[in-house]
mmCIF file of C-alpha atoms in Angstrom:
data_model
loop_
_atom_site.group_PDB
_atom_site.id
_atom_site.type_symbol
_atom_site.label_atom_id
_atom_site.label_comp_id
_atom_site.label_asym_id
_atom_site.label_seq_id
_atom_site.Cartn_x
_atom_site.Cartn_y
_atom_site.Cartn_z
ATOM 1 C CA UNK A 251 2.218 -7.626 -9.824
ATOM 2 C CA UNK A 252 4.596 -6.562 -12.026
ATOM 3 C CA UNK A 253 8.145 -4.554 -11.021
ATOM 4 C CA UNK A 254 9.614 -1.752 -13.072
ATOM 5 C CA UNK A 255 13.409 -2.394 -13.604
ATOM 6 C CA UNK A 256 16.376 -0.460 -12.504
ATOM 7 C CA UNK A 257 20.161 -0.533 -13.882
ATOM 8 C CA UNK A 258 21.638 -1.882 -10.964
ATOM 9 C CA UNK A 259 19.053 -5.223 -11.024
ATOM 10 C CA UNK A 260 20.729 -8.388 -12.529
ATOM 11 C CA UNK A 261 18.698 -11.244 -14.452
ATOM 12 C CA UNK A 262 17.842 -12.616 -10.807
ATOM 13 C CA UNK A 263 14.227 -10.099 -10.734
ATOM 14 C CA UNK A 264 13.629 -10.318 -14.217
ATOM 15 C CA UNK A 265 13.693 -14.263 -14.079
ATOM 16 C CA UNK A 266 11.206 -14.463 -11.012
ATOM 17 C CA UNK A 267 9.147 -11.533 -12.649
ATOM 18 C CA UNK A 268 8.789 -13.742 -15.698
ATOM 19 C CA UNK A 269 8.181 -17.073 -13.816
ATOM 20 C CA UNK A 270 5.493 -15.389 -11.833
ATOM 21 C CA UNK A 271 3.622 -13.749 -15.144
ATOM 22 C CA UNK A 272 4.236 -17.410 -16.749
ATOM 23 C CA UNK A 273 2.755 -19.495 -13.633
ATOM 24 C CA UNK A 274 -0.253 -17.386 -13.026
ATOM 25 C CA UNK A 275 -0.845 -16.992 -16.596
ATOM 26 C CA UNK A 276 -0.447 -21.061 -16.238
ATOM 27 C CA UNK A 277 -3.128 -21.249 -13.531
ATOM 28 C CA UNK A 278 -5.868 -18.761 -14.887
ATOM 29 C CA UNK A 279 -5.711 -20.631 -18.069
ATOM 30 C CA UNK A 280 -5.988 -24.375 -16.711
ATOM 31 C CA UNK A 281 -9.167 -22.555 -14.099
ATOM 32 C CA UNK A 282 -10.469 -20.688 -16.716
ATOM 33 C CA UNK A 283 -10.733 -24.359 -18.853
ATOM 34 C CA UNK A 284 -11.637 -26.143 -16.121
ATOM 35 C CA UNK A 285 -8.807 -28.166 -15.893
ATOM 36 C CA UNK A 286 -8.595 -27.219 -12.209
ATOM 37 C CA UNK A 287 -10.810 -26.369 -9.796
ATOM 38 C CA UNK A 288 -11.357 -23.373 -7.749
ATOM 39 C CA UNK A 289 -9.223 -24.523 -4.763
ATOM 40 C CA UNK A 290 -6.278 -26.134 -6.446
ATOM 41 C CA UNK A 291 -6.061 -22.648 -8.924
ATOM 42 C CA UNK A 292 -6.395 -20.800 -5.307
ATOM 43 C CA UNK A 293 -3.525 -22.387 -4.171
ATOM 44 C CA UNK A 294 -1.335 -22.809 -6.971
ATOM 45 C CA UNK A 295 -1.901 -18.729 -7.284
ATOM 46 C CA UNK A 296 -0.104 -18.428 -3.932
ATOM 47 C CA UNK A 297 2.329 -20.239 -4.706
ATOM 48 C CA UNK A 298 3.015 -18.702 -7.487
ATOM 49 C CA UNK A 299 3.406 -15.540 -5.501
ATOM 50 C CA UNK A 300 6.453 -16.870 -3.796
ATOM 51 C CA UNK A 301 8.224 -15.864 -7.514
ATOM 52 C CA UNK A 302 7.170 -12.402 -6.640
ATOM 53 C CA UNK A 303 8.706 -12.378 -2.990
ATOM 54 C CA UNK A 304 11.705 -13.665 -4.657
ATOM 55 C CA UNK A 305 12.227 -10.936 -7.050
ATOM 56 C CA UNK A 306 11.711 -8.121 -4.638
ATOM 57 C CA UNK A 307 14.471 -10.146 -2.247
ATOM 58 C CA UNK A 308 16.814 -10.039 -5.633
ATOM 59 C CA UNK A 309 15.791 -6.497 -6.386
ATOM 60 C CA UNK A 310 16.531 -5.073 -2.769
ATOM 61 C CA UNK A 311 19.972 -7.158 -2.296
ATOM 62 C CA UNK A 312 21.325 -6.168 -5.882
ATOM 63 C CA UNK A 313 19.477 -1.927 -5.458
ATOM 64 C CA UNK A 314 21.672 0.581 -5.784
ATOM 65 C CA UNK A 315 21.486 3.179 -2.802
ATOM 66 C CA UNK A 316 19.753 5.901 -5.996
ATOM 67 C CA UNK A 317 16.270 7.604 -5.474
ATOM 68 C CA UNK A 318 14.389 5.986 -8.648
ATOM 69 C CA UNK A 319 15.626 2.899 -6.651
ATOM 70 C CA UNK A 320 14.362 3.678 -3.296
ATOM 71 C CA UNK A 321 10.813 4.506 -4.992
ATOM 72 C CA UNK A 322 11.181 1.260 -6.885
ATOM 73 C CA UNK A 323 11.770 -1.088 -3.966
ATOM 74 C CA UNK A 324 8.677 0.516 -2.209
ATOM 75 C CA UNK A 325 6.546 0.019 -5.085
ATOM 76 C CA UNK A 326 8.129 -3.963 -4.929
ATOM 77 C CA UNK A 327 7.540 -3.975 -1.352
ATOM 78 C CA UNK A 328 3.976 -2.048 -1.797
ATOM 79 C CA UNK A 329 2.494 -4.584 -4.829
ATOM 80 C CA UNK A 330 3.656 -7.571 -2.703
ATOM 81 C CA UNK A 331 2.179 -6.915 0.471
ATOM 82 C CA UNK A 332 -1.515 -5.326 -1.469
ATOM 83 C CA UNK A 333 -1.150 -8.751 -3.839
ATOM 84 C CA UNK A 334 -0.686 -10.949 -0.955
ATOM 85 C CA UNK A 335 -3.491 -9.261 0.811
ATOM 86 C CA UNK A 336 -5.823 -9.769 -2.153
ATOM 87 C CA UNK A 337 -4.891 -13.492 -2.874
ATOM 88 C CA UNK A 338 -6.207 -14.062 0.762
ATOM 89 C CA UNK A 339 -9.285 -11.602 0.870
ATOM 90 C CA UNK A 340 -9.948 -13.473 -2.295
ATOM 91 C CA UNK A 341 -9.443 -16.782 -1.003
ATOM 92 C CA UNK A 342 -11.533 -15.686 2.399
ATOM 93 C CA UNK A 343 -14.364 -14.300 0.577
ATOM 94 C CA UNK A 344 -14.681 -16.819 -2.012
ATOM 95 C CA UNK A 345 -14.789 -19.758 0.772
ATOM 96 C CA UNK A 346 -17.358 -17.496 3.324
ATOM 97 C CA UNK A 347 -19.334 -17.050 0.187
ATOM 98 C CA UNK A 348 -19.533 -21.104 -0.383
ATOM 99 C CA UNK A 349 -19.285 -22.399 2.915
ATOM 100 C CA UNK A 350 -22.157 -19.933 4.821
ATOM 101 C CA UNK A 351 -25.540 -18.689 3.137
ATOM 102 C CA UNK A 352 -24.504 -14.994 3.420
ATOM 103 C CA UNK A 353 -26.519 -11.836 2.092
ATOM 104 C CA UNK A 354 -27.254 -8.319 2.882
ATOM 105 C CA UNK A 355 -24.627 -6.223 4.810
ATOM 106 C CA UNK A 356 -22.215 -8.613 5.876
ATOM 107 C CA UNK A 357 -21.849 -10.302 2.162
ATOM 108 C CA UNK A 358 -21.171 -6.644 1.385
ATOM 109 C CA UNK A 359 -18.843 -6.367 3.967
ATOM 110 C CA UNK A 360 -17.227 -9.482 2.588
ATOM 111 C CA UNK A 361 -16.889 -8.442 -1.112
ATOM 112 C CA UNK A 362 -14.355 -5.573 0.163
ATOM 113 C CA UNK A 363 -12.291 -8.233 1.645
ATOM 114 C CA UNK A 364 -10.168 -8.429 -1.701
ATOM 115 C CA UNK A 365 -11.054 -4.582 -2.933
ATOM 116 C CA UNK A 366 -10.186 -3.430 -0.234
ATOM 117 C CA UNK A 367 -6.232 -4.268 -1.441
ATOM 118 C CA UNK A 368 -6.795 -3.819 -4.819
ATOM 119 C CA UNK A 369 -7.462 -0.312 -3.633
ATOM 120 C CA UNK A 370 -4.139 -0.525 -1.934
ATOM 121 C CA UNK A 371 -3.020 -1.673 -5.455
ATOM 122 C CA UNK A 372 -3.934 1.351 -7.280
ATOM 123 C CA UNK A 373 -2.251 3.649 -4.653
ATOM 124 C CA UNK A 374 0.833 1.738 -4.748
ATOM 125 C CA UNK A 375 0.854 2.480 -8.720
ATOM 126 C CA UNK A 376 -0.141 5.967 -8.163
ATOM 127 C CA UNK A 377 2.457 6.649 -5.656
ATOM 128 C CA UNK A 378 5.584 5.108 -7.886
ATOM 129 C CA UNK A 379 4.685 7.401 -10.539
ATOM 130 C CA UNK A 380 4.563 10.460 -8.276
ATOM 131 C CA UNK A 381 7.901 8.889 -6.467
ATOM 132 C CA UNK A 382 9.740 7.889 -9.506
ATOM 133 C CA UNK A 383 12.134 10.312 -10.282
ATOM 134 C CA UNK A 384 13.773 8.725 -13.751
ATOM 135 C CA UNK A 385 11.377 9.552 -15.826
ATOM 136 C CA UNK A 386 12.233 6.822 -18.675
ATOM 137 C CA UNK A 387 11.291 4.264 -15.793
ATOM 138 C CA UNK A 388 8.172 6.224 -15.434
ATOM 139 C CA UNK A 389 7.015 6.461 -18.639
ATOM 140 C CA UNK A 390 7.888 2.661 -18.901
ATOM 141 C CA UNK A 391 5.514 1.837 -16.002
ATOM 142 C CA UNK A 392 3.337 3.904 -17.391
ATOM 143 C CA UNK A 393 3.195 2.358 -20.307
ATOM 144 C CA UNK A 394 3.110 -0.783 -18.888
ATOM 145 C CA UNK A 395 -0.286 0.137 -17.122
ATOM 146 C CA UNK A 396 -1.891 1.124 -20.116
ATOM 147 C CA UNK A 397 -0.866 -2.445 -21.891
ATOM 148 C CA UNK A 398 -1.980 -4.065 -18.821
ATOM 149 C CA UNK A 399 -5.600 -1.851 -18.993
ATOM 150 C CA UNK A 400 -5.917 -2.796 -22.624
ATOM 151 C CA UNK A 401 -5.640 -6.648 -22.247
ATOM 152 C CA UNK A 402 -8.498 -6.062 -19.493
ATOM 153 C CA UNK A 403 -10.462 -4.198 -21.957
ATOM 154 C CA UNK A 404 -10.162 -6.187 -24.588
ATOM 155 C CA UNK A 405 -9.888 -9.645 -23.191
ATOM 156 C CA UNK A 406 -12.707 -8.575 -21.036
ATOM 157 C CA UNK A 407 -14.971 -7.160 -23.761
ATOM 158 C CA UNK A 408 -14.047 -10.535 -26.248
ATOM 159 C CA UNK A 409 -14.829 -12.907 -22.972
ATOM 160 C CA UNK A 410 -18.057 -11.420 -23.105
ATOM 161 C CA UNK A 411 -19.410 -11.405 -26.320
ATOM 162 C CA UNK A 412 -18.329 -15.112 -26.411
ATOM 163 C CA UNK A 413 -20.144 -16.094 -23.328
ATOM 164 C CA UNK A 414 -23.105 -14.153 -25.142
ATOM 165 C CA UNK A 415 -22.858 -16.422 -27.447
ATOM 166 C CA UNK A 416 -22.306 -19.513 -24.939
ATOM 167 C CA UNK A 417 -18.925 -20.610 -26.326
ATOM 168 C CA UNK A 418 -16.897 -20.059 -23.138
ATOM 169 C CA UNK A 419 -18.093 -20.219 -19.651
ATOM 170 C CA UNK A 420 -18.816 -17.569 -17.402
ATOM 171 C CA UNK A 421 -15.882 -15.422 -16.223
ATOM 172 C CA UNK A 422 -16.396 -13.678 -12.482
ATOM 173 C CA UNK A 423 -15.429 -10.193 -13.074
ATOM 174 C CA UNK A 424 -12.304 -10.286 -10.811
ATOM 175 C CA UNK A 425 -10.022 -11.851 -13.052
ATOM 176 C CA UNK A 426 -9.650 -8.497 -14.213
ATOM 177 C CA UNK A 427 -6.701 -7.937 -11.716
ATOM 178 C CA UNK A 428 -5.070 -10.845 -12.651
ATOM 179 C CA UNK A 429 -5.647 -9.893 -16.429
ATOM 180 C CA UNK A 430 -4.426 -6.640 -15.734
ATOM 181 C CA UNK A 431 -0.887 -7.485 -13.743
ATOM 182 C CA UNK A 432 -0.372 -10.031 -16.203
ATOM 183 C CA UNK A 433 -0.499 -7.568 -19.223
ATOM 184 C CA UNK A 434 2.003 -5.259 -16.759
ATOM 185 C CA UNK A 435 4.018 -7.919 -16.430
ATOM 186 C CA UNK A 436 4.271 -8.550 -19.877
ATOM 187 C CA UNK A 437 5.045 -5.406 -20.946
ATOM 188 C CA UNK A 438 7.891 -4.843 -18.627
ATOM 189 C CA UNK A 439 9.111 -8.151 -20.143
ATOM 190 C CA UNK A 440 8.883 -7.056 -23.288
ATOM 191 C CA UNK A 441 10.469 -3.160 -22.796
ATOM 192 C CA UNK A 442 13.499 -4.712 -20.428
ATOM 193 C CA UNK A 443 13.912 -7.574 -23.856
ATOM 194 C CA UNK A 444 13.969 -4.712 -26.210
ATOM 195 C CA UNK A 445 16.360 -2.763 -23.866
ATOM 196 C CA UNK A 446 18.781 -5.482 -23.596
ATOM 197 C CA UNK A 447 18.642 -6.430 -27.322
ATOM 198 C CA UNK A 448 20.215 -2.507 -28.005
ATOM 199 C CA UNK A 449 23.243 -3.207 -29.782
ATOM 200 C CA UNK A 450 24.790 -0.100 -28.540
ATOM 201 C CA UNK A 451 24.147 -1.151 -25.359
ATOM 202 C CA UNK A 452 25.661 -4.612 -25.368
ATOM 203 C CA UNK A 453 29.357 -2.941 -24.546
ATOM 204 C CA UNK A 454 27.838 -1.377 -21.131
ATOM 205 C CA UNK A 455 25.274 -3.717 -19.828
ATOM 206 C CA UNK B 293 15.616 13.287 -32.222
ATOM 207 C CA UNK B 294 18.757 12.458 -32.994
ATOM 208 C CA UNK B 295 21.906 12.656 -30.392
ATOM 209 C CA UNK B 296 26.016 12.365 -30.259
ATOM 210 C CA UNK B 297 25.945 10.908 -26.894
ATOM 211 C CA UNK B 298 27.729 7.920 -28.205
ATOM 212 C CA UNK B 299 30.639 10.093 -29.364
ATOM 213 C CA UNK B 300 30.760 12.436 -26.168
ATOM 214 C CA UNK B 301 30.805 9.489 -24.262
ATOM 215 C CA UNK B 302 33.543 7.612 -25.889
ATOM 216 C CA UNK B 303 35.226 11.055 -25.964
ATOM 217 C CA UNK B 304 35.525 10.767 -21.945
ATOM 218 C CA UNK B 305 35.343 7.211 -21.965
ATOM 219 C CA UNK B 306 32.652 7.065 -20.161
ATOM 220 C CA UNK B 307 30.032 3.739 -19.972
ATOM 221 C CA UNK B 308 26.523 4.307 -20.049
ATOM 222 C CA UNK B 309 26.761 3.877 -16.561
ATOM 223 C CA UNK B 310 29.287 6.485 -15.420
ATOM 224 C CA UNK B 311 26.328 8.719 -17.803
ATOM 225 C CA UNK B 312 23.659 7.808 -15.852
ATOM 226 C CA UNK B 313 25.409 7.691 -12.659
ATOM 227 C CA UNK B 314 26.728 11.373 -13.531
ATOM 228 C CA UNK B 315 22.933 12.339 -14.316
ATOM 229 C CA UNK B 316 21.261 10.633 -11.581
ATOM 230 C CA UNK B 317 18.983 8.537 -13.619
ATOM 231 C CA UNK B 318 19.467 4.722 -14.652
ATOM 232 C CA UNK B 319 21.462 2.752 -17.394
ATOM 233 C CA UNK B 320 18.322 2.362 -18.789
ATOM 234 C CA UNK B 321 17.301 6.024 -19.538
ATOM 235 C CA UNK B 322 20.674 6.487 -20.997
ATOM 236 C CA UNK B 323 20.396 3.424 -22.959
ATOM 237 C CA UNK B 324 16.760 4.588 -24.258
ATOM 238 C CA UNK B 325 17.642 8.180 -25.365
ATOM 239 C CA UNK B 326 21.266 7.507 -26.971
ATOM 240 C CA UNK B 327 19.705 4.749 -28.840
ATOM 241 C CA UNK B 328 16.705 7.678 -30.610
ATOM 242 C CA UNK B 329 13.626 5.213 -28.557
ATOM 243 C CA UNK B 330 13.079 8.024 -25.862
ATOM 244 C CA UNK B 331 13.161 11.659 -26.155
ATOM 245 C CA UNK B 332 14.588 13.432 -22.996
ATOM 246 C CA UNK B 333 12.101 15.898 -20.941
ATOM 247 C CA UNK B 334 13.775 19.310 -21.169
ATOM 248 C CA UNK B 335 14.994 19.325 -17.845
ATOM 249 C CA UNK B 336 16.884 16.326 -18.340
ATOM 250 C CA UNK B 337 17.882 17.380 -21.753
ATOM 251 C CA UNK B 338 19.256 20.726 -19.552
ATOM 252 C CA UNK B 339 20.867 18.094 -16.949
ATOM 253 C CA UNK B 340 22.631 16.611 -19.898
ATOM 254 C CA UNK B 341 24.698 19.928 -21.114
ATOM 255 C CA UNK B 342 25.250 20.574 -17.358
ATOM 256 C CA UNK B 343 27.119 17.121 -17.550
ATOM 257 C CA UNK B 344 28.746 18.101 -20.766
ATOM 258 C CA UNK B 345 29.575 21.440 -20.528
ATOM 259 C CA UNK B 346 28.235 22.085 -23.985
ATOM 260 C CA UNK B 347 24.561 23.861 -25.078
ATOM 261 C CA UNK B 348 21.809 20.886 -25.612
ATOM 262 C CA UNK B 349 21.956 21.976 -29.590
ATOM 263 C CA UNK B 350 25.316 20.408 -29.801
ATOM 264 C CA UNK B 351 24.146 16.856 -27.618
ATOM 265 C CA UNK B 352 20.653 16.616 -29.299
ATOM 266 C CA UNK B 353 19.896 16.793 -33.263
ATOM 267 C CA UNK B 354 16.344 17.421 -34.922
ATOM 268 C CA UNK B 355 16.209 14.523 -36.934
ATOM 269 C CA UNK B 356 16.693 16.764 -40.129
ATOM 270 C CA UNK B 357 20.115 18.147 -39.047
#
């Protein structure tokens, strides 16, 4: 998942932000061509997840002491421990689902294993808005969220008119949260580039 | 909107740190709204002539002024 940015952080976060976006974007590509299969992508996934334990380790050691900061490092600390959780529920439910001939109830019971922290997810989100007390850094995760909806919208809606048309393969629908965080991720790349590239700010970074 | 927060800043010699530090938000913010890409909330715009000492009207220009 994607972390908003404070003053105080250094290129440290904003490097293992990026390498994360860039390695899962990596992974869902070479799964969704079928380059790789299910396992190796489930693996490679959590490994690239050690970039996001990395940038909430930068983030907390270079934090400033400030409120936007506290609610930032528990949004860090939040997305890591909900992402983590639904990397393995994932992983569980996906290998249950292969390995044993499950129905009814308990395959029910098994599809929450990764909603159940995507769930977590959204209230992590939720709760850095309400937390977040610059509101520039709130209206940049905000927007963030919205670019991240609209790539699963429209990659989503695009995916499936071309599988209508049997060009692509079929797409299980959650790659949406990886869709989504990587369109967050992206556009908290792109507003800390744009931030940085200020001229007038070049004299005070 | 436009602003003179460059001016009042270099006035007091202030970074866009010791601003954001002085209004409780982060480099950022101050970064975003001295540079026209993000209009303050009113509060904050009130929490910048607090730092100031001077009415918002003199920190914050309608783009027409």
């Amino acid at each position: 998942m994607t972390i908003p940015q404070t003053a105080s952080e250094g290129r440290g976060p904003l490097l293992y932000i990026v390498l994360f976006v860039l390695s899962a974007a990596i992974v869902s590509a070479l799964r969704l061509t079928d380059a790789i299969n299910p396992g190796t992508a489930y693996l490679l996934f959590i490994a690239s997840m050690g970039f996001m334990a990395l940038s909430v380790r930068a983030m907390v050691r270079k934090g400033s002491p400030s409120r936007a900061s506290k609610a930032i490092r528990r949004y860090s600390k939040g997305m890591l421990a909900t992402s983590l959780g639904y990397v393995l529920g994932l992983g569980a439910a996906i290998t249950l689902d292969q390995r044993f001939d499950i129905a009814g109830p308990l395959a029910f019971v098994i599809a929450l294993l990764p909603v159940i922290p995507i769930f977590g997810m959204i209230y992590v989100m939720g709760r850095y808005l309400v937390e977040e007390q610059d509101e520039y850094l709130r209206h940049r995760a905000t927007i963030a969220s919205l670019v991240g909806l609209a790539c699963v919208l429209g990659f989503g809606s695009f995916w499936g008119f071309l599988e209508g048309f049997e060009l692509v393969p079929h797409a299980p629908g959650w790659w949406a949260v990886p869709v989504w965080a990587v369109g967050m991720g992206l556009a908290q790349a792109w507003m800390s580039f744009t931030d940085r590239a200020e001229p007038e700010a070049d004299g005070d970074a | 909107m436009k602003n003179r927060l460059k001016v009042l800043r270099a006035e007091r010699n202030w970074s866009q740190q010791d601003l954001a530090d002085a209004l409780g938000v982060s480099r950022q913010s101050v970064n975003a709204i001295e540079t026209g890409k993000y209009d303050p909330s009113l509060p904050l715009a009130f929490t910048f002539s607090d730092v100031f000492g001077m009415p918002i009207e003199e920190i914050f220009l309608r783009a027409k002024d």
